[in-house]
Amino acid sequence: DAKTTQPPSMDCAEGRAANLPCNHSTISGNEYVYWYRQIHSQGPQYIIHGLKNNETNEMASLIITEDRKSSTLILPHATLRDTAVYYCIVRVERFYQGAQKLVFGQGTRLTINP
Amino acid sequence: GAGVSQSPRYKVAKRGQDVALRCDPISGHVSLFWYQQALGQGPEFLTYFQNEAQLDKSGLPSDRFFAERPEGSVSTLKIQRTQQEDSAVYLCASSGFQETQYFGPGTRLLVL
């Protein structure tokens, strides 16, 4: 079962920052927070992941609260191409001791409006 | 570099036919996963390989589903005697040491 809770849908204006929340109140100390997105008719695309520190890459920023019970994915300047379903997933990394499957919830359907 | 590729991209089968779906993972990736995604739902885990060893097949819905990865690279998901409820997108993902999974485009299967 998915261990995360996300709003089913969100809207954002093109050019603005899109902030997608995720609750993971039962997260364990060794579980990472991963974000993927799925654009219509494509496979899920990896965005970013983190353990407890905030992370940033060329696609997005990930802000994790100090208690790690929630996080926010930030798309700083949303474009129409960012319209997709965004999935927040928590999982353990075992480094070749047996990789762990991803458990997807329903995700957040983000619509970027012109 | 080359990502995960899957073939065919679309497959239409008559009920009762056998189908075979292929996944070419990213070169050097040890771990390979298969997921099934029904319309409007998130992907659901089917099975996992580490090299050629199938370590977890707990998600396979029935004994009509079979997966193999004989040389630890390319994998094939086979569905025997397809049923209408098998209609879905079948996704393959691979990962290396850092375990971030990278997905292919999927195979959309329609069983008539």
mmCIF file with all atom_site columns, C-alpha atoms in Angstrom:
data_model
loop_
_atom_site.group_PDB
_atom_site.id
_atom_site.type_symbol
_atom_site.label_atom_id
_atom_site.label_alt_id
_atom_site.label_comp_id
_atom_site.label_asym_id
_atom_site.label_entity_id
_atom_site.label_seq_id
_atom_site.pdbx_PDB_ins_code
_atom_site.Cartn_x
_atom_site.Cartn_y
_atom_site.Cartn_z
_atom_site.occupancy
_atom_site.B_iso_or_equiv
_atom_site.pdbx_formal_charge
_atom_site.auth_seq_id
_atom_site.auth_comp_id
_atom_site.auth_asym_id
_atom_site.auth_atom_id
_atom_site.pdbx_PDB_model_num
ATOM 1   C CA . ASP A 1 1   ? 0.000   0.000   0.000   1.00 0.00 ? 1   ASP A CA 1
ATOM 2   C CA . ALA A 1 2   ? 1.119   3.508   -0.785  1.00 0.00 ? 2   ALA A CA 1
ATOM 3   C CA . LYS A 1 3   ? 2.530   5.313   2.235   1.00 0.00 ? 3   LYS A CA 1
ATOM 4   C CA . THR A 1 4   ? 1.909   8.801   0.903   1.00 0.00 ? 4   THR A CA 1
ATOM 5   C CA . THR A 1 5   ? -1.053  11.142  0.578   1.00 0.00 ? 5   THR A CA 1
ATOM 6   C CA . GLN A 1 6   ? -1.343  13.686  -2.226  1.00 0.00 ? 6   GLN A CA 1
ATOM 7   C CA . PRO A 1 7   ? -4.136  15.980  -3.415  1.00 0.00 ? 7   PRO A CA 1
ATOM 8   C CA . PRO A 1 8   ? -5.839  14.451  -6.450  1.00 0.00 ? 8   PRO A CA 1
ATOM 9   C CA . SER A 1 9   ? -5.505  17.540  -8.616  1.00 0.00 ? 9   SER A CA 1
ATOM 10  C CA . MET A 1 10  ? -3.960  20.998  -8.769  1.00 0.00 ? 10  MET A CA 1
ATOM 11  C CA . ASP A 1 11  ? -3.858  23.880  -11.212 1.00 0.00 ? 11  ASP A CA 1
ATOM 12  C CA . CYS A 1 12  ? -1.066  26.354  -11.802 1.00 0.00 ? 12  CYS A CA 1
ATOM 13  C CA . ALA A 1 13  ? -0.582  29.260  -14.181 1.00 0.00 ? 13  ALA A CA 1
ATOM 14  C CA . GLU A 1 14  ? 2.177   29.016  -16.749 1.00 0.00 ? 14  GLU A CA 1
ATOM 15  C CA . GLY A 1 15  ? 5.344   30.771  -15.593 1.00 0.00 ? 15  GLY A CA 1
ATOM 16  C CA . ARG A 1 16  ? 4.456   30.515  -11.922 1.00 0.00 ? 16  ARG A CA 1
ATOM 17  C CA . ALA A 1 17  ? 5.946   28.149  -9.383  1.00 0.00 ? 17  ALA A CA 1
ATOM 18  C CA . ALA A 1 18  ? 4.036   24.902  -8.902  1.00 0.00 ? 18  ALA A CA 1
ATOM 19  C CA . ASN A 1 19  ? 4.177   23.571  -5.341  1.00 0.00 ? 19  ASN A CA 1
ATOM 20  C CA . LEU A 1 20  ? 3.034   19.976  -4.964  1.00 0.00 ? 20  LEU A CA 1
ATOM 21  C CA . PRO A 1 21  ? 2.561   18.718  -1.398  1.00 0.00 ? 21  PRO A CA 1
ATOM 22  C CA . CYS A 1 22  ? 2.956   15.175  -0.117  1.00 0.00 ? 22  CYS A CA 1
ATOM 23  C CA . ASN A 1 23  ? 2.273   13.739  3.324   1.00 0.00 ? 23  ASN A CA 1
ATOM 24  C CA . HIS A 1 24  ? 4.262   10.720  4.496   1.00 0.00 ? 24  HIS A CA 1
ATOM 25  C CA . SER A 1 25  ? 3.648   10.734  8.241   1.00 0.00 ? 25  SER A CA 1
ATOM 26  C CA . THR A 1 26  ? 4.724   7.096   8.747   1.00 0.00 ? 26  THR A CA 1
ATOM 27  C CA . ILE A 1 27  ? 8.057   7.421   6.956   1.00 0.00 ? 27  ILE A CA 1
ATOM 28  C CA . SER A 1 28  ? 10.920  5.446   8.471   1.00 0.00 ? 28  SER A CA 1
ATOM 29  C CA . GLY A 1 29  ? 14.362  6.837   9.147   1.00 0.00 ? 29  GLY A CA 1
ATOM 30  C CA . ASN A 1 30  ? 15.932  4.980   6.232   1.00 0.00 ? 30  ASN A CA 1
ATOM 31  C CA . GLU A 1 31  ? 13.248  5.742   3.664   1.00 0.00 ? 31  GLU A CA 1
ATOM 32  C CA . TYR A 1 32  ? 13.865  8.203   0.887   1.00 0.00 ? 32  TYR A CA 1
ATOM 33  C CA . VAL A 1 33  ? 11.251  10.440  -0.706  1.00 0.00 ? 33  VAL A CA 1
ATOM 34  C CA . TYR A 1 34  ? 11.078  10.031  -4.491  1.00 0.00 ? 34  TYR A CA 1
ATOM 35  C CA . TRP A 1 35  ? 9.133   12.042  -7.032  1.00 0.00 ? 35  TRP A CA 1
ATOM 36  C CA . TYR A 1 36  ? 8.164   10.810  -10.480 1.00 0.00 ? 36  TYR A CA 1
ATOM 37  C CA . ARG A 1 37  ? 5.839   12.277  -13.057 1.00 0.00 ? 37  ARG A CA 1
ATOM 38  C CA . GLN A 1 38  ? 3.925   10.702  -15.881 1.00 0.00 ? 38  GLN A CA 1
ATOM 39  C CA . ILE A 1 39  ? 2.989   12.677  -18.933 1.00 0.00 ? 39  ILE A CA 1
ATOM 40  C CA . HIS A 1 40  ? 0.071   11.254  -20.867 1.00 0.00 ? 40  HIS A CA 1
ATOM 41  C CA . SER A 1 41  ? 0.920   8.019   -22.727 1.00 0.00 ? 41  SER A CA 1
ATOM 42  C CA . GLN A 1 42  ? 4.517   7.967   -21.499 1.00 0.00 ? 42  GLN A CA 1
ATOM 43  C CA . GLY A 1 43  ? 6.343   5.977   -18.843 1.00 0.00 ? 43  GLY A CA 1
ATOM 44  C CA . PRO A 1 44  ? 6.989   7.559   -15.444 1.00 0.00 ? 44  PRO A CA 1
ATOM 45  C CA . GLN A 1 45  ? 9.894   10.005  -15.447 1.00 0.00 ? 45  GLN A CA 1
ATOM 46  C CA . TYR A 1 46  ? 12.216  10.340  -12.461 1.00 0.00 ? 46  TYR A CA 1
ATOM 47  C CA . ILE A 1 47  ? 12.370  13.885  -11.099 1.00 0.00 ? 47  ILE A CA 1
ATOM 48  C CA . ILE A 1 48  ? 14.229  14.009  -7.811  1.00 0.00 ? 48  ILE A CA 1
ATOM 49  C CA . HIS A 1 49  ? 14.698  12.258  -4.488  1.00 0.00 ? 49  HIS A CA 1
ATOM 50  C CA . GLY A 1 50  ? 15.994  13.047  -1.012  1.00 0.00 ? 50  GLY A CA 1
ATOM 51  C CA . LEU A 1 51  ? 16.427  11.696  2.498   1.00 0.00 ? 51  LEU A CA 1
ATOM 52  C CA . LYS A 1 52  ? 16.286  14.684  4.833   1.00 0.00 ? 52  LYS A CA 1
ATOM 53  C CA . ASN A 1 53  ? 18.097  17.580  3.223   1.00 0.00 ? 53  ASN A CA 1
ATOM 54  C CA . ASN A 1 54  ? 16.519  19.794  0.622   1.00 0.00 ? 54  ASN A CA 1
ATOM 55  C CA . GLU A 1 55  ? 17.538  18.865  -2.896  1.00 0.00 ? 55  GLU A CA 1
ATOM 56  C CA . THR A 1 56  ? 17.640  20.739  -6.179  1.00 0.00 ? 56  THR A CA 1
ATOM 57  C CA . ASN A 1 57  ? 18.367  19.661  -9.729  1.00 0.00 ? 57  ASN A CA 1
ATOM 58  C CA . GLU A 1 58  ? 17.698  21.016  -13.192 1.00 0.00 ? 58  GLU A CA 1
ATOM 59  C CA . MET A 1 59  ? 14.077  19.935  -13.070 1.00 0.00 ? 59  MET A CA 1
ATOM 60  C CA . ALA A 1 60  ? 12.849  20.774  -9.592  1.00 0.00 ? 60  ALA A CA 1
ATOM 61  C CA . SER A 1 61  ? 13.472  21.377  -5.907  1.00 0.00 ? 61  SER A CA 1
ATOM 62  C CA . LEU A 1 62  ? 12.463  19.073  -3.087  1.00 0.00 ? 62  LEU A CA 1
ATOM 63  C CA . ILE A 1 63  ? 11.758  20.519  0.341   1.00 0.00 ? 63  ILE A CA 1
ATOM 64  C CA . ILE A 1 64  ? 11.468  17.994  3.185   1.00 0.00 ? 64  ILE A CA 1
ATOM 65  C CA . THR A 1 65  ? 10.217  19.133  6.586   1.00 0.00 ? 65  THR A CA 1
ATOM 66  C CA . GLU A 1 66  ? 12.488  18.697  9.564   1.00 0.00 ? 66  GLU A CA 1
ATOM 67  C CA . ASP A 1 67  ? 10.332  15.912  11.013  1.00 0.00 ? 67  ASP A CA 1
ATOM 68  C CA . ARG A 1 68  ? 10.264  14.315  7.510   1.00 0.00 ? 68  ARG A CA 1
ATOM 69  C CA . LYS A 1 69  ? 6.513   13.783  7.700   1.00 0.00 ? 69  LYS A CA 1
ATOM 70  C CA . SER A 1 70  ? 5.830   15.847  4.619   1.00 0.00 ? 70  SER A CA 1
ATOM 71  C CA . SER A 1 71  ? 7.537   17.281  1.571   1.00 0.00 ? 71  SER A CA 1
ATOM 72  C CA . THR A 1 72  ? 6.922   19.675  -1.290  1.00 0.00 ? 72  THR A CA 1
ATOM 73  C CA . LEU A 1 73  ? 8.037   19.381  -4.874  1.00 0.00 ? 73  LEU A CA 1
ATOM 74  C CA . ILE A 1 74  ? 8.623   22.762  -6.472  1.00 0.00 ? 74  ILE A CA 1
ATOM 75  C CA . LEU A 1 75  ? 8.660   23.381  -10.208 1.00 0.00 ? 75  LEU A CA 1
ATOM 76  C CA . PRO A 1 76  ? 10.038  26.933  -10.239 1.00 0.00 ? 76  PRO A CA 1
ATOM 77  C CA . HIS A 1 77  ? 8.701   28.157  -13.581 1.00 0.00 ? 77  HIS A CA 1
ATOM 78  C CA . ALA A 1 78  ? 5.976   25.828  -14.766 1.00 0.00 ? 78  ALA A CA 1
ATOM 79  C CA . THR A 1 79  ? 5.397   25.368  -18.493 1.00 0.00 ? 79  THR A CA 1
ATOM 80  C CA . LEU A 1 80  ? 2.590   23.675  -20.377 1.00 0.00 ? 80  LEU A CA 1
ATOM 81  C CA . ARG A 1 81  ? 4.849   20.649  -20.798 1.00 0.00 ? 81  ARG A CA 1
ATOM 82  C CA . ASP A 1 82  ? 4.815   20.146  -17.025 1.00 0.00 ? 82  ASP A CA 1
ATOM 83  C CA . THR A 1 83  ? 1.168   19.063  -17.189 1.00 0.00 ? 83  THR A CA 1
ATOM 84  C CA . ALA A 1 84  ? 1.293   15.497  -15.856 1.00 0.00 ? 84  ALA A CA 1
ATOM 85  C CA . VAL A 1 85  ? 0.453   13.210  -12.954 1.00 0.00 ? 85  VAL A CA 1
ATOM 86  C CA . TYR A 1 86  ? 3.022   13.608  -10.186 1.00 0.00 ? 86  TYR A CA 1
ATOM 87  C CA . TYR A 1 87  ? 3.739   10.715  -7.840  1.00 0.00 ? 87  TYR A CA 1
ATOM 88  C CA . CYS A 1 88  ? 5.363   10.970  -4.407  1.00 0.00 ? 88  CYS A CA 1
ATOM 89  C CA . ILE A 1 89  ? 6.830   7.651   -3.223  1.00 0.00 ? 89  ILE A CA 1
ATOM 90  C CA . VAL A 1 90  ? 8.798   6.608   -0.157  1.00 0.00 ? 90  VAL A CA 1
ATOM 91  C CA . ARG A 1 91  ? 11.171  3.699   -0.283  1.00 0.00 ? 91  ARG A CA 1
ATOM 92  C CA . VAL A 1 92  ? 14.280  2.222   1.258   1.00 0.00 ? 92  VAL A CA 1
ATOM 93  C CA . GLU A 1 93  ? 17.552  2.075   -0.660  1.00 0.00 ? 93  GLU A CA 1
ATOM 94  C CA . ARG A 1 94  ? 19.397  -1.162  -0.068  1.00 0.00 ? 94  ARG A CA 1
ATOM 95  C CA . PHE A 1 95  ? 22.280  -0.881  -2.507  1.00 0.00 ? 95  PHE A CA 1
ATOM 96  C CA . TYR A 1 96  ? 22.243  -4.320  -4.098  1.00 0.00 ? 96  TYR A CA 1
ATOM 97  C CA . GLN A 1 97  ? 20.836  -6.092  -1.076  1.00 0.00 ? 97  GLN A CA 1
ATOM 98  C CA . GLY A 1 98  ? 17.647  -6.402  -3.024  1.00 0.00 ? 98  GLY A CA 1
ATOM 99  C CA . ALA A 1 99  ? 16.229  -3.368  -4.783  1.00 0.00 ? 99  ALA A CA 1
ATOM 100 C CA . GLN A 1 100 ? 12.788  -2.340  -3.613  1.00 0.00 ? 100 GLN A CA 1
ATOM 101 C CA . LYS A 1 101 ? 9.758   -1.976  -5.815  1.00 0.00 ? 101 LYS A CA 1
ATOM 102 C CA . LEU A 1 102 ? 8.042   1.382   -6.142  1.00 0.00 ? 102 LEU A CA 1
ATOM 103 C CA . VAL A 1 103 ? 4.555   1.596   -4.673  1.00 0.00 ? 103 VAL A CA 1
ATOM 104 C CA . PHE A 1 104 ? 2.564   4.210   -6.558  1.00 0.00 ? 104 PHE A CA 1
ATOM 105 C CA . GLY A 1 105 ? -0.518  5.923   -5.187  1.00 0.00 ? 105 GLY A CA 1
ATOM 106 C CA . GLN A 1 106 ? -2.982  7.919   -7.246  1.00 0.00 ? 106 GLN A CA 1
ATOM 107 C CA . GLY A 1 107 ? -0.684  10.926  -7.531  1.00 0.00 ? 107 GLY A CA 1
ATOM 108 C CA . THR A 1 108 ? -1.583  14.554  -8.189  1.00 0.00 ? 108 THR A CA 1
ATOM 109 C CA . ARG A 1 109 ? -2.831  15.537  -11.612 1.00 0.00 ? 109 ARG A CA 1
ATOM 110 C CA . LEU A 1 110 ? -1.164  18.908  -12.230 1.00 0.00 ? 110 LEU A CA 1
ATOM 111 C CA . THR A 1 111 ? -2.582  21.083  -14.970 1.00 0.00 ? 111 THR A CA 1
ATOM 112 C CA . ILE A 1 112 ? -0.606  24.085  -16.152 1.00 0.00 ? 112 ILE A CA 1
ATOM 113 C CA . ASN A 1 113 ? -2.873  26.724  -17.613 1.00 0.00 ? 113 ASN A CA 1
ATOM 114 C CA . PRO A 1 114 ? -1.777  29.287  -20.227 1.00 0.00 ? 114 PRO A CA 1
ATOM 115 C CA . GLY B 2 1   ? 22.594  7.908   -23.470 1.00 0.00 ? 1   GLY B CA 1
ATOM 116 C CA . ALA B 2 2   ? 20.081  5.249   -24.423 1.00 0.00 ? 2   ALA B CA 1
ATOM 117 C CA . GLY B 2 3   ? 17.223  4.761   -22.019 1.00 0.00 ? 3   GLY B CA 1
ATOM 118 C CA . VAL B 2 4   ? 14.974  1.792   -21.386 1.00 0.00 ? 4   VAL B CA 1
ATOM 119 C CA . SER B 2 5   ? 13.276  0.589   -24.531 1.00 0.00 ? 5   SER B CA 1
ATOM 120 C CA . GLN B 2 6   ? 10.222  -1.621  -24.877 1.00 0.00 ? 6   GLN B CA 1
ATOM 121 C CA . SER B 2 7   ? 8.650   -3.398  -27.806 1.00 0.00 ? 7   SER B CA 1
ATOM 122 C CA . PRO B 2 8   ? 6.147   -3.540  -29.225 1.00 0.00 ? 8   PRO B CA 1
ATOM 123 C CA . ARG B 2 9   ? 4.706   -0.175  -28.205 1.00 0.00 ? 9   ARG B CA 1
ATOM 124 C CA . TYR B 2 10  ? 1.182   -1.375  -28.985 1.00 0.00 ? 10  TYR B CA 1
ATOM 125 C CA . LYS B 2 11  ? -0.224  -4.860  -29.118 1.00 0.00 ? 11  LYS B CA 1
ATOM 126 C CA . VAL B 2 12  ? -3.722  -6.003  -29.952 1.00 0.00 ? 12  VAL B CA 1
ATOM 127 C CA . ALA B 2 13  ? -4.501  -9.609  -29.116 1.00 0.00 ? 13  ALA B CA 1
ATOM 128 C CA . LYS B 2 14  ? -7.559  -11.756 -29.386 1.00 0.00 ? 14  LYS B CA 1
ATOM 129 C CA . ARG B 2 15  ? -8.729  -13.329 -26.159 1.00 0.00 ? 15  ARG B CA 1
ATOM 130 C CA . GLY B 2 16  ? -6.890  -16.594 -25.661 1.00 0.00 ? 16  GLY B CA 1
ATOM 131 C CA . GLN B 2 17  ? -3.774  -15.608 -27.593 1.00 0.00 ? 17  GLN B CA 1
ATOM 132 C CA . ASP B 2 18  ? -0.304  -15.642 -26.055 1.00 0.00 ? 18  ASP B CA 1
ATOM 133 C CA . VAL B 2 19  ? 1.733   -12.428 -26.103 1.00 0.00 ? 19  VAL B CA 1
ATOM 134 C CA . ALA B 2 20  ? 5.382   -11.605 -25.413 1.00 0.00 ? 20  ALA B CA 1
ATOM 135 C CA . LEU B 2 21  ? 6.551   -8.156  -24.374 1.00 0.00 ? 21  LEU B CA 1
ATOM 136 C CA . ARG B 2 22  ? 10.207  -7.199  -24.539 1.00 0.00 ? 22  ARG B CA 1
ATOM 137 C CA . CYS B 2 23  ? 12.270  -4.861  -22.370 1.00 0.00 ? 23  CYS B CA 1
ATOM 138 C CA . ASP B 2 24  ? 15.800  -3.638  -23.085 1.00 0.00 ? 24  ASP B CA 1
ATOM 139 C CA . PRO B 2 25  ? 17.152  -2.058  -19.899 1.00 0.00 ? 25  PRO B CA 1
ATOM 140 C CA . ILE B 2 26  ? 19.815  0.600   -19.621 1.00 0.00 ? 26  ILE B CA 1
ATOM 141 C CA . SER B 2 27  ? 23.192  -1.022  -20.263 1.00 0.00 ? 27  SER B CA 1
ATOM 142 C CA . GLY B 2 28  ? 24.842  -2.201  -17.073 1.00 0.00 ? 28  GLY B CA 1
ATOM 143 C CA . HIS B 2 29  ? 21.732  -1.969  -14.920 1.00 0.00 ? 29  HIS B CA 1
ATOM 144 C CA . VAL B 2 30  ? 21.501  -4.966  -12.644 1.00 0.00 ? 30  VAL B CA 1
ATOM 145 C CA . SER B 2 31  ? 17.917  -4.543  -11.477 1.00 0.00 ? 31  SER B CA 1
ATOM 146 C CA . LEU B 2 32  ? 14.880  -4.826  -13.724 1.00 0.00 ? 32  LEU B CA 1
ATOM 147 C CA . PHE B 2 33  ? 11.237  -4.379  -12.791 1.00 0.00 ? 33  PHE B CA 1
ATOM 148 C CA . TRP B 2 34  ? 7.936   -4.964  -14.539 1.00 0.00 ? 34  TRP B CA 1
ATOM 149 C CA . TYR B 2 35  ? 4.823   -2.962  -13.636 1.00 0.00 ? 35  TYR B CA 1
ATOM 150 C CA . GLN B 2 36  ? 1.244   -3.060  -14.877 1.00 0.00 ? 36  GLN B CA 1
ATOM 151 C CA . GLN B 2 37  ? -0.802  0.120   -15.206 1.00 0.00 ? 37  GLN B CA 1
ATOM 152 C CA . ALA B 2 38  ? -4.551  -0.037  -15.650 1.00 0.00 ? 38  ALA B CA 1
ATOM 153 C CA . LEU B 2 39  ? -6.354  2.925   -17.156 1.00 0.00 ? 39  LEU B CA 1
ATOM 154 C CA . GLY B 2 40  ? -6.526  5.821   -14.717 1.00 0.00 ? 40  GLY B CA 1
ATOM 155 C CA . GLN B 2 41  ? -4.448  4.068   -12.060 1.00 0.00 ? 41  GLN B CA 1
ATOM 156 C CA . GLY B 2 42  ? -0.856  4.250   -10.894 1.00 0.00 ? 42  GLY B CA 1
ATOM 157 C CA . PRO B 2 43  ? 1.571   1.517   -11.941 1.00 0.00 ? 43  PRO B CA 1
ATOM 158 C CA . GLU B 2 44  ? 1.510   -1.688  -9.903  1.00 0.00 ? 44  GLU B CA 1
ATOM 159 C CA . PHE B 2 45  ? 4.486   -3.954  -9.337  1.00 0.00 ? 45  PHE B CA 1
ATOM 160 C CA . LEU B 2 46  ? 4.578   -7.310  -11.081 1.00 0.00 ? 46  LEU B CA 1
ATOM 161 C CA . THR B 2 47  ? 8.059   -8.783  -10.734 1.00 0.00 ? 47  THR B CA 1
ATOM 162 C CA . TYR B 2 48  ? 11.734  -7.971  -10.112 1.00 0.00 ? 48  TYR B CA 1
ATOM 163 C CA . PHE B 2 49  ? 15.032  -9.363  -11.396 1.00 0.00 ? 49  PHE B CA 1
ATOM 164 C CA . GLN B 2 50  ? 18.531  -8.905  -10.073 1.00 0.00 ? 50  GLN B CA 1
ATOM 165 C CA . ASN B 2 51  ? 20.723  -9.949  -12.998 1.00 0.00 ? 51  ASN B CA 1
ATOM 166 C CA . GLU B 2 52  ? 19.124  -13.186 -14.231 1.00 0.00 ? 52  GLU B CA 1
ATOM 167 C CA . ALA B 2 53  ? 17.600  -14.111 -10.886 1.00 0.00 ? 53  ALA B CA 1
ATOM 168 C CA . GLN B 2 54  ? 13.907  -13.431 -10.398 1.00 0.00 ? 54  GLN B CA 1
ATOM 169 C CA . LEU B 2 55  ? 13.899  -12.377 -6.752  1.00 0.00 ? 55  LEU B CA 1
ATOM 170 C CA . ASP B 2 56  ? 10.300  -11.252 -6.410  1.00 0.00 ? 56  ASP B CA 1
ATOM 171 C CA . LYS B 2 57  ? 7.296   -12.311 -8.451  1.00 0.00 ? 57  LYS B CA 1
ATOM 172 C CA . SER B 2 58  ? 4.685   -11.562 -5.835  1.00 0.00 ? 58  SER B CA 1
ATOM 173 C CA . GLY B 2 59  ? 2.834   -9.118  -8.071  1.00 0.00 ? 59  GLY B CA 1
ATOM 174 C CA . LEU B 2 60  ? 2.149   -11.466 -10.969 1.00 0.00 ? 60  LEU B CA 1
ATOM 175 C CA . PRO B 2 61  ? -1.659  -11.748 -11.034 1.00 0.00 ? 61  PRO B CA 1
ATOM 176 C CA . SER B 2 62  ? -1.895  -15.360 -12.165 1.00 0.00 ? 62  SER B CA 1
ATOM 177 C CA . ASP B 2 63  ? 0.118   -18.285 -13.437 1.00 0.00 ? 63  ASP B CA 1
ATOM 178 C CA . ARG B 2 64  ? -0.636  -17.093 -16.960 1.00 0.00 ? 64  ARG B CA 1
ATOM 179 C CA . PHE B 2 65  ? 2.000   -14.415 -16.422 1.00 0.00 ? 65  PHE B CA 1
ATOM 180 C CA . PHE B 2 66  ? 5.629   -15.417 -16.782 1.00 0.00 ? 66  PHE B CA 1
ATOM 181 C CA . ALA B 2 67  ? 8.799   -13.314 -16.941 1.00 0.00 ? 67  ALA B CA 1
ATOM 182 C CA . GLU B 2 68  ? 12.369  -14.189 -17.740 1.00 0.00 ? 68  GLU B CA 1
ATOM 183 C CA . ARG B 2 69  ? 15.760  -12.534 -18.065 1.00 0.00 ? 69  ARG B CA 1
ATOM 184 C CA . PRO B 2 70  ? 18.027  -15.412 -19.034 1.00 0.00 ? 70  PRO B CA 1
ATOM 185 C CA . GLU B 2 71  ? 21.271  -13.505 -19.608 1.00 0.00 ? 71  GLU B CA 1
ATOM 186 C CA . GLY B 2 72  ? 20.740  -10.743 -17.102 1.00 0.00 ? 72  GLY B CA 1
ATOM 187 C CA . SER B 2 73  ? 20.001  -8.098  -19.702 1.00 0.00 ? 73  SER B CA 1
ATOM 188 C CA . VAL B 2 74  ? 16.928  -8.226  -21.954 1.00 0.00 ? 74  VAL B CA 1
ATOM 189 C CA . SER B 2 75  ? 13.733  -9.361  -20.272 1.00 0.00 ? 75  SER B CA 1
ATOM 190 C CA . THR B 2 76  ? 10.518  -10.785 -21.676 1.00 0.00 ? 76  THR B CA 1
ATOM 191 C CA . LEU B 2 77  ? 7.108   -10.733 -20.029 1.00 0.00 ? 77  LEU B CA 1
ATOM 192 C CA . LYS B 2 78  ? 4.860   -13.437 -21.425 1.00 0.00 ? 78  LYS B CA 1
ATOM 193 C CA . ILE B 2 79  ? 1.122   -13.636 -20.931 1.00 0.00 ? 79  ILE B CA 1
ATOM 194 C CA . GLN B 2 80  ? -0.556  -16.877 -21.896 1.00 0.00 ? 80  GLN B CA 1
ATOM 195 C CA . ARG B 2 81  ? -4.201  -17.225 -22.893 1.00 0.00 ? 81  ARG B CA 1
ATOM 196 C CA . THR B 2 82  ? -4.823  -13.493 -22.613 1.00 0.00 ? 82  THR B CA 1
ATOM 197 C CA . GLN B 2 83  ? -8.046  -12.260 -21.044 1.00 0.00 ? 83  GLN B CA 1
ATOM 198 C CA . GLN B 2 84  ? -9.761  -8.899  -21.401 1.00 0.00 ? 84  GLN B CA 1
ATOM 199 C CA . GLU B 2 85  ? -8.724  -7.938  -17.882 1.00 0.00 ? 85  GLU B CA 1
ATOM 200 C CA . ASP B 2 86  ? -5.082  -8.162  -19.008 1.00 0.00 ? 86  ASP B CA 1
ATOM 201 C CA . SER B 2 87  ? -5.591  -5.011  -21.092 1.00 0.00 ? 87  SER B CA 1
ATOM 202 C CA . ALA B 2 88  ? -3.229  -2.441  -19.611 1.00 0.00 ? 88  ALA B CA 1
ATOM 203 C CA . VAL B 2 89  ? 0.067   -0.671  -20.128 1.00 0.00 ? 89  VAL B CA 1
ATOM 204 C CA . TYR B 2 90  ? 3.040   -2.826  -19.176 1.00 0.00 ? 90  TYR B CA 1
ATOM 205 C CA . LEU B 2 91  ? 6.004   -0.815  -17.962 1.00 0.00 ? 91  LEU B CA 1
ATOM 206 C CA . CYS B 2 92  ? 9.594   -1.896  -17.558 1.00 0.00 ? 92  CYS B CA 1
ATOM 207 C CA . ALA B 2 93  ? 12.113  -0.095  -15.357 1.00 0.00 ? 93  ALA B CA 1
ATOM 208 C CA . SER B 2 94  ? 15.787  -0.670  -14.656 1.00 0.00 ? 94  SER B CA 1
ATOM 209 C CA . SER B 2 95  ? 18.150  0.592   -12.001 1.00 0.00 ? 95  SER B CA 1
ATOM 210 C CA . GLY B 2 96  ? 21.832  0.485   -11.166 1.00 0.00 ? 96  GLY B CA 1
ATOM 211 C CA . PHE B 2 97  ? 23.742  0.818   -7.936  1.00 0.00 ? 97  PHE B CA 1
ATOM 212 C CA . GLN B 2 98  ? 21.992  3.989   -6.824  1.00 0.00 ? 98  GLN B CA 1
ATOM 213 C CA . GLU B 2 99  ? 18.649  2.256   -7.315  1.00 0.00 ? 99  GLU B CA 1
ATOM 214 C CA . THR B 2 100 ? 16.831  5.106   -9.017  1.00 0.00 ? 100 THR B CA 1
ATOM 215 C CA . GLN B 2 101 ? 14.458  3.352   -11.402 1.00 0.00 ? 101 GLN B CA 1
ATOM 216 C CA . TYR B 2 102 ? 14.233  4.583   -14.977 1.00 0.00 ? 102 TYR B CA 1
ATOM 217 C CA . PHE B 2 103 ? 11.175  3.617   -16.954 1.00 0.00 ? 103 PHE B CA 1
ATOM 218 C CA . GLY B 2 104 ? 10.594  2.708   -20.544 1.00 0.00 ? 104 GLY B CA 1
ATOM 219 C CA . PRO B 2 105 ? 7.685   4.053   -22.614 1.00 0.00 ? 105 PRO B CA 1
ATOM 220 C CA . GLY B 2 106 ? 5.536   1.008   -21.943 1.00 0.00 ? 106 GLY B CA 1
ATOM 221 C CA . THR B 2 107 ? 3.651   -1.478  -24.087 1.00 0.00 ? 107 THR B CA 1
ATOM 222 C CA . ARG B 2 108 ? -0.057  -0.834  -24.418 1.00 0.00 ? 108 ARG B CA 1
ATOM 223 C CA . LEU B 2 109 ? -1.864  -4.170  -24.604 1.00 0.00 ? 109 LEU B CA 1
ATOM 224 C CA . LEU B 2 110 ? -5.456  -4.413  -25.738 1.00 0.00 ? 110 LEU B CA 1
ATOM 225 C CA . VAL B 2 111 ? -7.177  -7.777  -25.535 1.00 0.00 ? 111 VAL B CA 1
ATOM 226 C CA . LEU B 2 112 ? -10.344 -8.060  -27.593 1.00 0.00 ? 112 LEU B CA 1
#
